[in-house]
Structures are given as structure tokens and as C-alpha cells.
mmCIF file of C-alpha atoms in Angstrom:
data_model
loop_
_atom_site.group_PDB
_atom_site.id
_atom_site.type_symbol
_atom_site.label_atom_id
_atom_site.label_comp_id
_atom_site.label_asym_id
_atom_site.label_seq_id
_atom_site.Cartn_x
_atom_site.Cartn_y
_atom_site.Cartn_z
ATOM 1 C CA UNK A 1 -62.083 88.469 -149.308
ATOM 2 C CA UNK A 2 -64.445 88.868 -146.469
ATOM 3 C CA UNK A 3 -63.793 86.702 -143.356
ATOM 4 C CA UNK A 4 -66.830 86.361 -141.070
ATOM 5 C CA UNK A 5 -67.532 84.332 -137.970
ATOM 6 C CA UNK A 6 -71.022 82.829 -137.604
ATOM 7 C CA UNK A 7 -72.509 80.833 -135.002
ATOM 8 C CA UNK A 8 -74.472 77.543 -135.712
ATOM 9 C CA UNK A 9 -74.415 74.431 -137.730
ATOM 10 C CA UNK A 10 -71.837 74.016 -140.530
ATOM 11 C CA UNK A 11 -74.284 71.588 -142.496
ATOM 12 C CA UNK A 12 -76.698 74.631 -143.160
ATOM 13 C CA UNK A 13 -74.303 77.156 -144.411
ATOM 14 C CA UNK A 14 -75.152 78.386 -148.050
ATOM 15 C CA UNK A 15 -71.638 78.460 -149.317
ATOM 16 C CA UNK A 16 -70.092 76.868 -152.385
ATOM 17 C CA UNK A 17 -67.883 74.589 -150.203
ATOM 18 C CA UNK A 18 -67.996 73.208 -146.698
ATOM 19 C CA UNK A 19 -64.826 72.145 -145.145
ATOM 20 C CA UNK A 20 -65.046 68.762 -143.092
ATOM 21 C CA UNK A 21 -62.850 67.992 -140.032
ATOM 22 C CA UNK A 22 -62.559 64.409 -141.233
ATOM 23 C CA UNK A 23 -60.673 61.529 -139.729
ATOM 24 C CA UNK A 24 -58.285 59.825 -141.997
ATOM 25 C CA UNK A 25 -60.657 57.008 -143.014
ATOM 26 C CA UNK A 26 -62.985 59.463 -144.716
ATOM 27 C CA UNK A 27 -65.567 57.186 -143.687
ATOM 28 C CA UNK A 28 -67.563 59.496 -141.278
ATOM 29 C CA UNK A 29 -67.298 59.596 -137.648
ATOM 30 C CA UNK A 30 -68.188 61.913 -134.699
ATOM 31 C CA UNK A 31 -68.444 65.531 -134.399
ATOM 32 C CA UNK A 32 -68.403 67.724 -137.593
ATOM 33 C CA UNK A 33 -67.484 64.470 -139.752
ATOM 34 C CA UNK A 34 -70.412 62.607 -138.519
ATOM 35 C CA UNK A 35 -72.872 65.686 -138.974
ATOM 36 C CA UNK A 36 -71.773 66.480 -142.473
ATOM 37 C CA UNK A 37 -72.004 62.648 -143.565
ATOM 38 C CA UNK A 38 -75.547 62.484 -142.009
ATOM 39 C CA UNK A 39 -76.684 65.760 -143.363
ATOM 40 C CA UNK A 40 -75.066 65.170 -146.769
ATOM 41 C CA UNK A 41 -76.407 61.612 -147.287
ATOM 42 C CA UNK A 42 -74.922 58.487 -148.989
ATOM 43 C CA UNK A 43 -73.484 60.459 -151.979
ATOM 44 C CA UNK A 44 -70.638 61.674 -149.917
ATOM 45 C CA UNK A 45 -69.706 58.429 -148.424
ATOM 46 C CA UNK A 46 -69.876 56.800 -151.859
ATOM 47 C CA UNK A 47 -67.324 59.373 -153.338
ATOM 48 C CA UNK A 48 -65.141 58.981 -150.099
ATOM 49 C CA UNK A 49 -64.924 55.162 -150.673
ATOM 50 C CA UNK A 50 -63.981 55.765 -154.311
ATOM 51 C CA UNK A 51 -61.098 58.080 -153.062
ATOM 52 C CA UNK A 52 -60.004 55.467 -150.556
ATOM 53 C CA UNK A 53 -60.077 52.858 -153.358
ATOM 54 C CA UNK A 54 -58.147 54.965 -155.761
ATOM 55 C CA UNK A 55 -55.912 57.331 -154.067
ATOM 56 C CA UNK A 56 -55.846 57.098 -150.395
ATOM 57 C CA UNK A 57 -55.839 53.311 -149.651
ATOM 58 C CA UNK A 58 -54.227 54.076 -146.108
ATOM 59 C CA UNK A 59 -56.310 57.047 -145.404
ATOM 60 C CA UNK A 60 -55.956 60.904 -146.027
ATOM 61 C CA UNK A 61 -52.828 62.137 -144.240
ATOM 62 C CA UNK A 62 -53.261 64.929 -141.848
ATOM 63 C CA UNK A 63 -52.831 68.459 -143.440
ATOM 64 C CA UNK A 64 -54.116 67.291 -146.755
ATOM 65 C CA UNK A 65 -57.348 68.150 -148.401
ATOM 66 C CA UNK A 66 -59.586 66.341 -150.926
ATOM 67 C CA UNK A 67 -63.071 67.262 -152.327
ATOM 68 C CA UNK A 68 -66.323 65.257 -152.822
ATOM 69 C CA UNK A 69 -69.835 66.177 -153.744
ATOM 70 C CA UNK A 70 -71.896 67.767 -150.830
ATOM 71 C CA UNK A 71 -74.793 65.464 -151.585
ATOM 72 C CA UNK A 72 -77.843 66.919 -149.853
ATOM 73 C CA UNK A 73 -76.104 69.706 -148.232
ATOM 74 C CA UNK A 74 -76.732 73.247 -149.539
ATOM 75 C CA UNK A 75 -73.079 73.634 -150.668
ATOM 76 C CA UNK A 76 -71.759 72.107 -153.880
ATOM 77 C CA UNK A 77 -68.654 70.494 -152.501
ATOM 78 C CA UNK A 78 -67.241 69.040 -149.177
ATOM 79 C CA UNK A 79 -63.585 69.561 -148.785
ATOM 80 C CA UNK A 80 -62.124 66.898 -146.358
ATOM 81 C CA UNK A 81 -59.103 67.606 -144.302
ATOM 82 C CA UNK A 82 -57.690 65.768 -141.429
ATOM 83 C CA UNK A 83 -56.386 67.764 -138.455
ATOM 84 C CA UNK A 84 -53.605 66.876 -136.148
ATOM 85 C CA UNK A 85 -54.284 65.624 -132.619
ATOM 86 C CA UNK A 86 -52.923 68.215 -130.256
ATOM 87 C CA UNK A 87 -49.626 67.461 -128.380
ATOM 88 C CA UNK A 88 -47.930 69.496 -125.857
ATOM 89 C CA UNK A 89 -44.654 67.798 -126.455
ATOM 90 C CA UNK A 90 -44.546 68.208 -130.316
ATOM 91 C CA UNK A 91 -45.518 71.475 -132.456
ATOM 92 C CA UNK A 92 -47.998 70.188 -134.871
ATOM 93 C CA UNK A 93 -48.969 73.761 -135.822
ATOM 94 C CA UNK A 94 -47.728 73.607 -139.354
ATOM 95 C CA UNK A 95 -50.071 70.585 -139.981
ATOM 96 C CA UNK A 96 -53.122 72.499 -138.722
ATOM 97 C CA UNK A 97 -52.056 75.464 -140.715
ATOM 98 C CA UNK A 98 -51.755 73.206 -143.806
ATOM 99 C CA UNK A 99 -55.317 71.993 -143.149
ATOM 100 C CA UNK A 100 -56.650 75.575 -143.937
ATOM 101 C CA UNK A 101 -54.147 76.414 -146.608
ATOM 102 C CA UNK A 102 -54.665 73.066 -148.544
ATOM 103 C CA UNK A 103 -58.613 73.298 -148.307
ATOM 104 C CA UNK A 104 -58.354 76.887 -149.614
ATOM 105 C CA UNK A 105 -56.427 75.655 -152.517
ATOM 106 C CA UNK A 106 -58.809 72.932 -153.300
ATOM 107 C CA UNK A 107 -61.673 75.372 -152.905
ATOM 108 C CA UNK A 108 -59.953 77.619 -155.454
ATOM 109 C CA UNK A 109 -59.246 74.788 -157.973
ATOM 110 C CA UNK A 110 -62.822 73.934 -157.782
ATOM 111 C CA UNK A 111 -63.849 77.424 -158.623
ATOM 112 C CA UNK A 112 -65.566 77.928 -155.260
ATOM 113 C CA UNK A 113 -66.284 81.547 -154.173
ATOM 114 C CA UNK A 114 -67.385 80.879 -150.673
ATOM 115 C CA UNK A 115 -66.169 78.467 -148.112
ATOM 116 C CA UNK A 116 -67.217 77.517 -144.447
ATOM 117 C CA UNK A 117 -64.697 76.183 -142.069
ATOM 118 C CA UNK A 118 -65.278 74.412 -138.719
ATOM 119 C CA UNK A 119 -62.749 74.775 -136.082
ATOM 120 C CA UNK A 120 -60.463 71.994 -137.228
ATOM 121 C CA UNK A 121 -58.977 70.001 -134.357
ATOM 122 C CA UNK A 122 -60.446 71.907 -131.591
ATOM 123 C CA UNK A 123 -62.991 69.232 -130.634
ATOM 124 C CA UNK A 124 -62.043 65.700 -129.564
ATOM 125 C CA UNK A 125 -58.430 66.194 -131.042
ATOM 126 C CA UNK A 126 -57.868 68.596 -128.095
ATOM 127 C CA UNK A 127 -56.265 71.726 -129.808
ATOM 128 C CA UNK A 128 -56.562 74.670 -127.385
ATOM 129 C CA UNK A 129 -59.313 76.894 -128.793
ATOM 130 C CA UNK A 130 -57.559 80.258 -128.868
ATOM 131 C CA UNK A 131 -54.541 78.629 -130.876
ATOM 132 C CA UNK A 132 -56.735 76.717 -133.122
ATOM 133 C CA UNK A 133 -58.656 79.944 -134.117
ATOM 134 C CA UNK A 134 -55.409 82.041 -134.431
ATOM 135 C CA UNK A 135 -53.891 79.388 -136.923
ATOM 136 C CA UNK A 136 -57.078 79.294 -138.807
ATOM 137 C CA UNK A 137 -56.994 83.161 -139.117
ATOM 138 C CA UNK A 138 -53.463 83.220 -140.020
ATOM 139 C CA UNK A 139 -53.656 80.578 -142.819
ATOM 140 C CA UNK A 140 -56.703 82.288 -144.350
ATOM 141 C CA UNK A 141 -55.079 85.755 -144.350
ATOM 142 C CA UNK A 142 -51.785 84.496 -145.682
ATOM 143 C CA UNK A 143 -53.808 82.706 -148.522
ATOM 144 C CA UNK A 144 -55.627 85.810 -149.320
ATOM 145 C CA UNK A 145 -52.353 87.835 -149.556
ATOM 146 C CA UNK A 146 -51.086 85.420 -152.224
ATOM 147 C CA UNK A 147 -54.134 84.453 -154.020
ATOM 148 C CA UNK A 148 -56.216 87.655 -154.064
ATOM 149 C CA UNK A 149 -59.659 87.626 -155.627
ATOM 150 C CA UNK A 150 -59.991 83.615 -155.863
ATOM 151 C CA UNK A 151 -62.458 83.618 -152.946
ATOM 152 C CA UNK A 152 -65.090 86.087 -151.997
ATOM 153 C CA UNK A 153 -66.013 84.996 -148.556
ATOM 154 C CA UNK A 154 -64.734 82.592 -145.827
ATOM 155 C CA UNK A 155 -67.094 81.707 -142.965
ATOM 156 C CA UNK A 156 -65.610 80.443 -139.684
ATOM 157 C CA UNK A 157 -68.426 78.633 -138.202
ATOM 158 C CA UNK A 158 -68.244 78.703 -134.279
ATOM 159 C CA UNK A 159 -69.885 75.747 -132.807
ATOM 160 C CA UNK A 160 -70.115 77.295 -129.418
ATOM 161 C CA UNK A 161 -69.715 80.820 -127.679
ATOM 162 C CA UNK A 162 -66.026 79.897 -126.745
ATOM 163 C CA UNK A 163 -65.114 79.207 -130.556
ATOM 164 C CA UNK A 164 -66.919 82.429 -131.423
ATOM 165 C CA UNK A 165 -65.142 84.498 -128.998
ATOM 166 C CA UNK A 166 -61.597 82.981 -129.865
ATOM 167 C CA UNK A 167 -62.247 83.559 -133.591
ATOM 168 C CA UNK A 168 -63.311 87.330 -132.863
ATOM 169 C CA UNK A 169 -60.020 87.670 -130.821
ATOM 170 C CA UNK A 170 -58.018 86.266 -133.556
ATOM 171 C CA UNK A 171 -59.426 88.523 -136.151
ATOM 172 C CA UNK A 172 -58.968 91.540 -133.809
ATOM 173 C CA UNK A 173 -62.670 92.314 -133.497
ATOM 174 C CA UNK A 174 -64.297 93.013 -130.027
ATOM 175 C CA UNK A 175 -65.980 89.809 -128.681
ATOM 176 C CA UNK A 176 -69.731 90.160 -128.495
#
């Protein structure tokens, strides 16, 4: 599996599945979540409402992942996952790790060969960038070790130069 860092807008990535850093309501919001809902159109919200009515009446718990259509996005699916809010007093790293692990499991179950991830929890949820990117890379590499050949490519979509540099450090590549 190739892991690549790309800069830009996650909503335009040509992959099988795009991961959404969702809020637990699954109803859209700000940041990546709002951008995916806006770009993907009403089909995503419709399926999110169905998920809330049938499976997640109190919302999607942090660390879990669930898929919907991608609507008007170039991807086939959106995989929604809820990252934890950063806390200096409580270690929630395992929840952030689970976001990546469970999203990759859902992608594999769907038959996706390529997945694009945002930097989960590193925006308004306050997770320190270097830590968020290292957890992402660790989870993806561990998944690859245990599930070889399920996925061909994972894109880590950096929304700014700081995220790109942090991903490159986590991957052990020189920062450009």
C-alpha cells in the first residue's frame, strides 16, 4: 500500500472513499465535515439521517466509523468518523487511533482500493498537529501490516503547510 501526502481540498480527491472528520450528529458542520456535506450534496445528508434514525439515535460515538454515499463527490463513498477533542489531562490517543483503524476497516469491507483522510481532530478539536499526524501514520501502517493487499493507496490530505510538514515528519520523509 502506498501512503502519500497531498496538499489541498479533500472534496476533490479522486479516490474510492473519502473520510469525513464528522461530528457525532452526522448532520454536517464546520471544517471538513461541512465541506464534504456541501460538495457532496443532499444525498449524503439523507443517508446520515437514515443512519441516525436506524442505528445511531444518540449520534456516532468517537472512534467509530460508518459509510454513506459520496453524492456528488468524485469518490464512491464517504466514511464518517468522529475524532476526540484533545485533552491535556486525559490521554485520548487510542480514540483517535481507532478513527483511522475503523475507517480503514470500513473501506476494506466496502471494497475500496483507495482512501483519502483529513487530519482528524487537528482542527477545531485542538489536537496538536505532530501528534495527530503521527497517530494517523501509525494506525495506517499497523493496518497495512495486518491486512496486506486490501488497499492500494492512502492519501493523507494536508489542509495547510503545517499539516503537510507534520505528515512528512511522521512518515520519515524530508519536509519540502
